CSV table of C-alpha atoms in Angstrom, one decimal:
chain,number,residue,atom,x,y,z
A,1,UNK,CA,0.0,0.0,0.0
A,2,UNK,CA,1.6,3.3,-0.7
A,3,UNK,CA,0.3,6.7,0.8
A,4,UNK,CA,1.3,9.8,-0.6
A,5,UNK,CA,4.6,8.6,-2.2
A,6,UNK,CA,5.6,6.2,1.1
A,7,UNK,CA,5.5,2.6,1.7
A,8,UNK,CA,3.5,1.3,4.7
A,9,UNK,CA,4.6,-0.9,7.1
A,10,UNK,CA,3.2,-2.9,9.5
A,11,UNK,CA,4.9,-3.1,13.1
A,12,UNK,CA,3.8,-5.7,15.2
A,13,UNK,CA,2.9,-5.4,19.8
A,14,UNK,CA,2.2,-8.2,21.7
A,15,UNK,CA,0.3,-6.4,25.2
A,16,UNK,CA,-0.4,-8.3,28.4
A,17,UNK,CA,-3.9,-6.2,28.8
A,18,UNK,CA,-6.3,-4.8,27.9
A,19,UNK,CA,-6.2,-1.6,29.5
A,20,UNK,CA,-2.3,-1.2,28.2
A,21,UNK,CA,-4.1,-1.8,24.7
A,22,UNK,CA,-6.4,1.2,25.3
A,23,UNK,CA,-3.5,3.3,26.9
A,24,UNK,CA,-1.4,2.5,23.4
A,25,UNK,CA,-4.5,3.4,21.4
A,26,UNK,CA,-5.0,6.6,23.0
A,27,UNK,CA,-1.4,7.8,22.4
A,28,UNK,CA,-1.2,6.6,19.0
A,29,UNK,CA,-4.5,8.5,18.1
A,30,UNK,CA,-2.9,11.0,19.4
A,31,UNK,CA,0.8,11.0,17.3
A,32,UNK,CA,-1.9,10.8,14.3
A,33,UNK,CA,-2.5,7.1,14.0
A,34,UNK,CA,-6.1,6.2,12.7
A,35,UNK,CA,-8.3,3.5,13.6
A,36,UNK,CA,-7.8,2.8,10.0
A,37,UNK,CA,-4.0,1.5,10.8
A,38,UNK,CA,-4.5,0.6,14.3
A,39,UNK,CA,-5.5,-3.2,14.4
A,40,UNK,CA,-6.1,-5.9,17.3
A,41,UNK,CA,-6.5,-9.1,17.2
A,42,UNK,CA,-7.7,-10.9,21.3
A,43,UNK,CA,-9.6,-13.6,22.0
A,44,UNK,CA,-10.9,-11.0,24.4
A,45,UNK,CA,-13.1,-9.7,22.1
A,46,UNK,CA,-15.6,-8.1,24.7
A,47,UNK,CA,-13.2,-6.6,26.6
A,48,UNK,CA,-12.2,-4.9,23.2
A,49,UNK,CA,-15.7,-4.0,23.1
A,50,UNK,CA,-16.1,-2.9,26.7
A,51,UNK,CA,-12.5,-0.5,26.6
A,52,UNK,CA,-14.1,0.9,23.0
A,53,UNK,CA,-11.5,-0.6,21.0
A,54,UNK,CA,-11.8,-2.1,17.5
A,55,UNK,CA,-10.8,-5.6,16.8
A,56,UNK,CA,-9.2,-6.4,13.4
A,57,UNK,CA,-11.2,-7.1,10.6
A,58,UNK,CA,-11.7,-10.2,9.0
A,59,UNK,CA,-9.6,-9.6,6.5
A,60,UNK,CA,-6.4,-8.1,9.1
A,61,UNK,CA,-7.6,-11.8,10.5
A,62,UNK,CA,-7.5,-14.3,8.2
A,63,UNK,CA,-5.9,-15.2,4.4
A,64,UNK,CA,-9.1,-14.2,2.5
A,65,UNK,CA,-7.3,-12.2,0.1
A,66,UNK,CA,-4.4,-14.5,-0.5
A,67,UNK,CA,-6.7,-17.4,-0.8
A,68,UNK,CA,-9.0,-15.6,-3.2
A,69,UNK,CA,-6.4,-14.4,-5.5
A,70,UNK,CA,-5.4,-18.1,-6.0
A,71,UNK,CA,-8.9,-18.8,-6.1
A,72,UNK,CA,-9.0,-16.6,-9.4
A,73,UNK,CA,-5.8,-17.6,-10.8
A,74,UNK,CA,-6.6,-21.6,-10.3
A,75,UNK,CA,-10.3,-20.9,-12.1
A,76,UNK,CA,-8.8,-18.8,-15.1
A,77,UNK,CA,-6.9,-22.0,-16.0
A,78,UNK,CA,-10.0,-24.1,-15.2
A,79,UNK,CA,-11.6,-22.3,-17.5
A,80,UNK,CA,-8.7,-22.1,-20.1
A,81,UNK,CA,-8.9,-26.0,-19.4
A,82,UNK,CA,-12.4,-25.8,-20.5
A,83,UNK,CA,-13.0,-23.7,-22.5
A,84,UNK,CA,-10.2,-24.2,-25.3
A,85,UNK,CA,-11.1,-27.4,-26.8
A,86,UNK,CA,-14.4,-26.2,-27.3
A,87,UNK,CA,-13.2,-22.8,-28.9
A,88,UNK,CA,-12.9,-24.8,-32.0
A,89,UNK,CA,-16.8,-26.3,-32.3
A,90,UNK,CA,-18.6,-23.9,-34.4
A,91,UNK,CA,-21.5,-23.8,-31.9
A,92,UNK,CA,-19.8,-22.7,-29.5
A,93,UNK,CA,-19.5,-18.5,-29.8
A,94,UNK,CA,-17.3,-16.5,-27.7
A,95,UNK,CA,-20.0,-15.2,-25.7
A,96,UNK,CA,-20.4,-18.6,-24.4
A,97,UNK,CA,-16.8,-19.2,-24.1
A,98,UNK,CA,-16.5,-15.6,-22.0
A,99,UNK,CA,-19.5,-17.2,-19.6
A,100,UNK,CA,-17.9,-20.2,-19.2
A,101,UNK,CA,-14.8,-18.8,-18.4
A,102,UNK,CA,-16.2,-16.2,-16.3
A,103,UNK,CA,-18.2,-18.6,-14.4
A,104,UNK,CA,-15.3,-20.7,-13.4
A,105,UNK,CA,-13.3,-17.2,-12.0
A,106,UNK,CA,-16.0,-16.7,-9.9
A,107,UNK,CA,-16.1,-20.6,-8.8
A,108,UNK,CA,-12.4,-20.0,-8.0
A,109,UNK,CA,-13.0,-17.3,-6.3
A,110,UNK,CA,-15.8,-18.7,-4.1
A,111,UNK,CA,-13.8,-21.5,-3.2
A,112,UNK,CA,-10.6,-19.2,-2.2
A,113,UNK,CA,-12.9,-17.7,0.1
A,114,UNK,CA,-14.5,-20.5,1.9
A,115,UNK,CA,-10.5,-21.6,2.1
A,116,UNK,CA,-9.1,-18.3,3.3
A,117,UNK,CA,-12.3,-17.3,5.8
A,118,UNK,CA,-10.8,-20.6,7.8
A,119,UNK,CA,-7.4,-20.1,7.5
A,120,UNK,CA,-5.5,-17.8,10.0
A,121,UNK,CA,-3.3,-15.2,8.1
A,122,UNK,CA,-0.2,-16.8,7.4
A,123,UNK,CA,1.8,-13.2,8.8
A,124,UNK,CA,-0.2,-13.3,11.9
A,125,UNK,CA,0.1,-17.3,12.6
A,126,UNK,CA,3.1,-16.8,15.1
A,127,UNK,CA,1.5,-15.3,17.2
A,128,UNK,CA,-1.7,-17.3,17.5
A,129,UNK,CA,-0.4,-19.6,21.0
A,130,UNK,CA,0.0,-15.8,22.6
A,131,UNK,CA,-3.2,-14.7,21.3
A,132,UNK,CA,-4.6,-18.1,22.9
A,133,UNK,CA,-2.7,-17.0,26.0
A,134,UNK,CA,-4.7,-14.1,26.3
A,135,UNK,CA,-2.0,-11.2,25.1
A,136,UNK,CA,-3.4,-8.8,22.4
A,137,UNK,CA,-1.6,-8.4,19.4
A,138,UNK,CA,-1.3,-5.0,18.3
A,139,UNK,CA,-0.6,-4.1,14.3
A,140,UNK,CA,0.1,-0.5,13.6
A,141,UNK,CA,0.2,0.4,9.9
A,142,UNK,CA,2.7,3.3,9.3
A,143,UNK,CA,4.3,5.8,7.0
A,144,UNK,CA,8.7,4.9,7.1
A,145,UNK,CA,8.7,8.7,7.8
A,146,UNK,CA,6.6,7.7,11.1
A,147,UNK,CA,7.8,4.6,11.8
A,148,UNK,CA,10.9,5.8,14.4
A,149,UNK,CA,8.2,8.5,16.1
A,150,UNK,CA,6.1,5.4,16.8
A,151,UNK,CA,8.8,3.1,17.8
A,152,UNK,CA,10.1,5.8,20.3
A,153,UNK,CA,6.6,6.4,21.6
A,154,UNK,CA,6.3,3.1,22.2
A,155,UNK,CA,9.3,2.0,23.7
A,156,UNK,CA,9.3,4.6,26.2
A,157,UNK,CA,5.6,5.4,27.3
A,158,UNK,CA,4.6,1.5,26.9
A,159,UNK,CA,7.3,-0.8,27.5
A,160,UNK,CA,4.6,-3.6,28.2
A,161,UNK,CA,4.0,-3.6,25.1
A,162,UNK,CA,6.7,-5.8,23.6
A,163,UNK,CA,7.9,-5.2,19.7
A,164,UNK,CA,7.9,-8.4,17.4
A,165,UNK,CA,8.8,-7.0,14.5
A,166,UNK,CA,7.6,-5.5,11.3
A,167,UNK,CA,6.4,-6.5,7.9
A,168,UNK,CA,5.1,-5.1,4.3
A,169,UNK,CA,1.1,-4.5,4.8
C-alpha cells in the first residue's frame, strides 16, 4: 500500500492487557495514527468491546485475500482447461466461451474464500499460541517517515507492550 509517495509498514505489539491496549490506542491517536492503521486481534473480544477498541477485521484476520487471489488464478486455468477445446466447435461462440470462463473465475474465487475465511493469516500465525494465552496483538500500519516516532513512543511510554517485529502491509 503506498500513501502519498511512502511505503507502509506494519509493526507488530504483543500487550499483556487490555487496559495497556487502550492506553497504546490513545497515544497513538494522538501522534496521528487512525483506527484505520491501528488493528487488534484478542480472544478477548468483549473486553475490546467494553474498553471501546476495534478488533481487526476479518480480513487483518484471516488469508481471504491471499486465498482468493489463487482462487482466481486456479479458475482462469480451469476455464482455459475448459473452454479451449471447445473454442474450436462452431456452436460454440465467444460469448459462451467468456460465460464459461467467467463462471469458473467466480467458482475459484468462491472457493478461495471458503478456504481463506478458515485459515488464519499466514503473517499473523506466530502469534496465535500468545493470542490463545490471552495477550493482544497489536498491528500498527505506518508511514517509514513515522515509523521511528512510533517506535520511540512506544518503547518509552509502553514498554509492556513488547515489539515483534515488522512487515510489508
Amino acid at each position: 500500500m503506498r500513501i502519498r509517495g511512502c511505503y507502509m509498514k506494519r509493526l507488530y505489539y504483543l500487550s499483556p492487557s487490555v487496559e495497556s491496549v487502550e492506553a497504546v490506542s490513545n497515544d497513538l491517536h494522538e501522534k496521528g495514527i487512525t483506527d484505520w492503521h491501528f488493528h487488534i486481534i484478542s480472544k478477548d473480544e468483549a473486553g475490546l468491546f467494553s474498553h471501546h477498541l476495534q478488533s481487526a477485521s476479518l480480513i487483518k484476520r484471516t488469508d481471504v485475500v491471499r486465498f482468493v487471489e489463487r482462487g482466481v488464478i486456479a479458475g482462469g486455468f480451469l476455464g482455459l482447461l475448459f473452454t479451449m477445446p471447445l473454442a474450436y466447435v462452431e456452436a460454440f461462440t465467444l460469448n459462451v466461451w467468456m460465460a464459461v470462463s467467467f463462471f469458473c473465475v467466480l467458482l475459484g474465487s468462491w472457493a478461495g474464500f471458503i478456504g481463506g475465511v478458515s485459515q488464519e493469516n499466514y503473517k499473523i500465525s506466530r502469534f496465535h499460541d500468545h493470542i490463545s494465552a490471552g495477550q493482544h496483538l497489536i498491528m500498527v500500519d505506518v508511514t517509514q517517515e513515522n515509523e521511528k516516532l512510533i517506535r520511540c513512543v512506544m518503547e518509552v511510554r509502553h514498554p509492556e507492550a513488547v515489539a515483534q517485529g515488522k512487515s510489508s502491509i
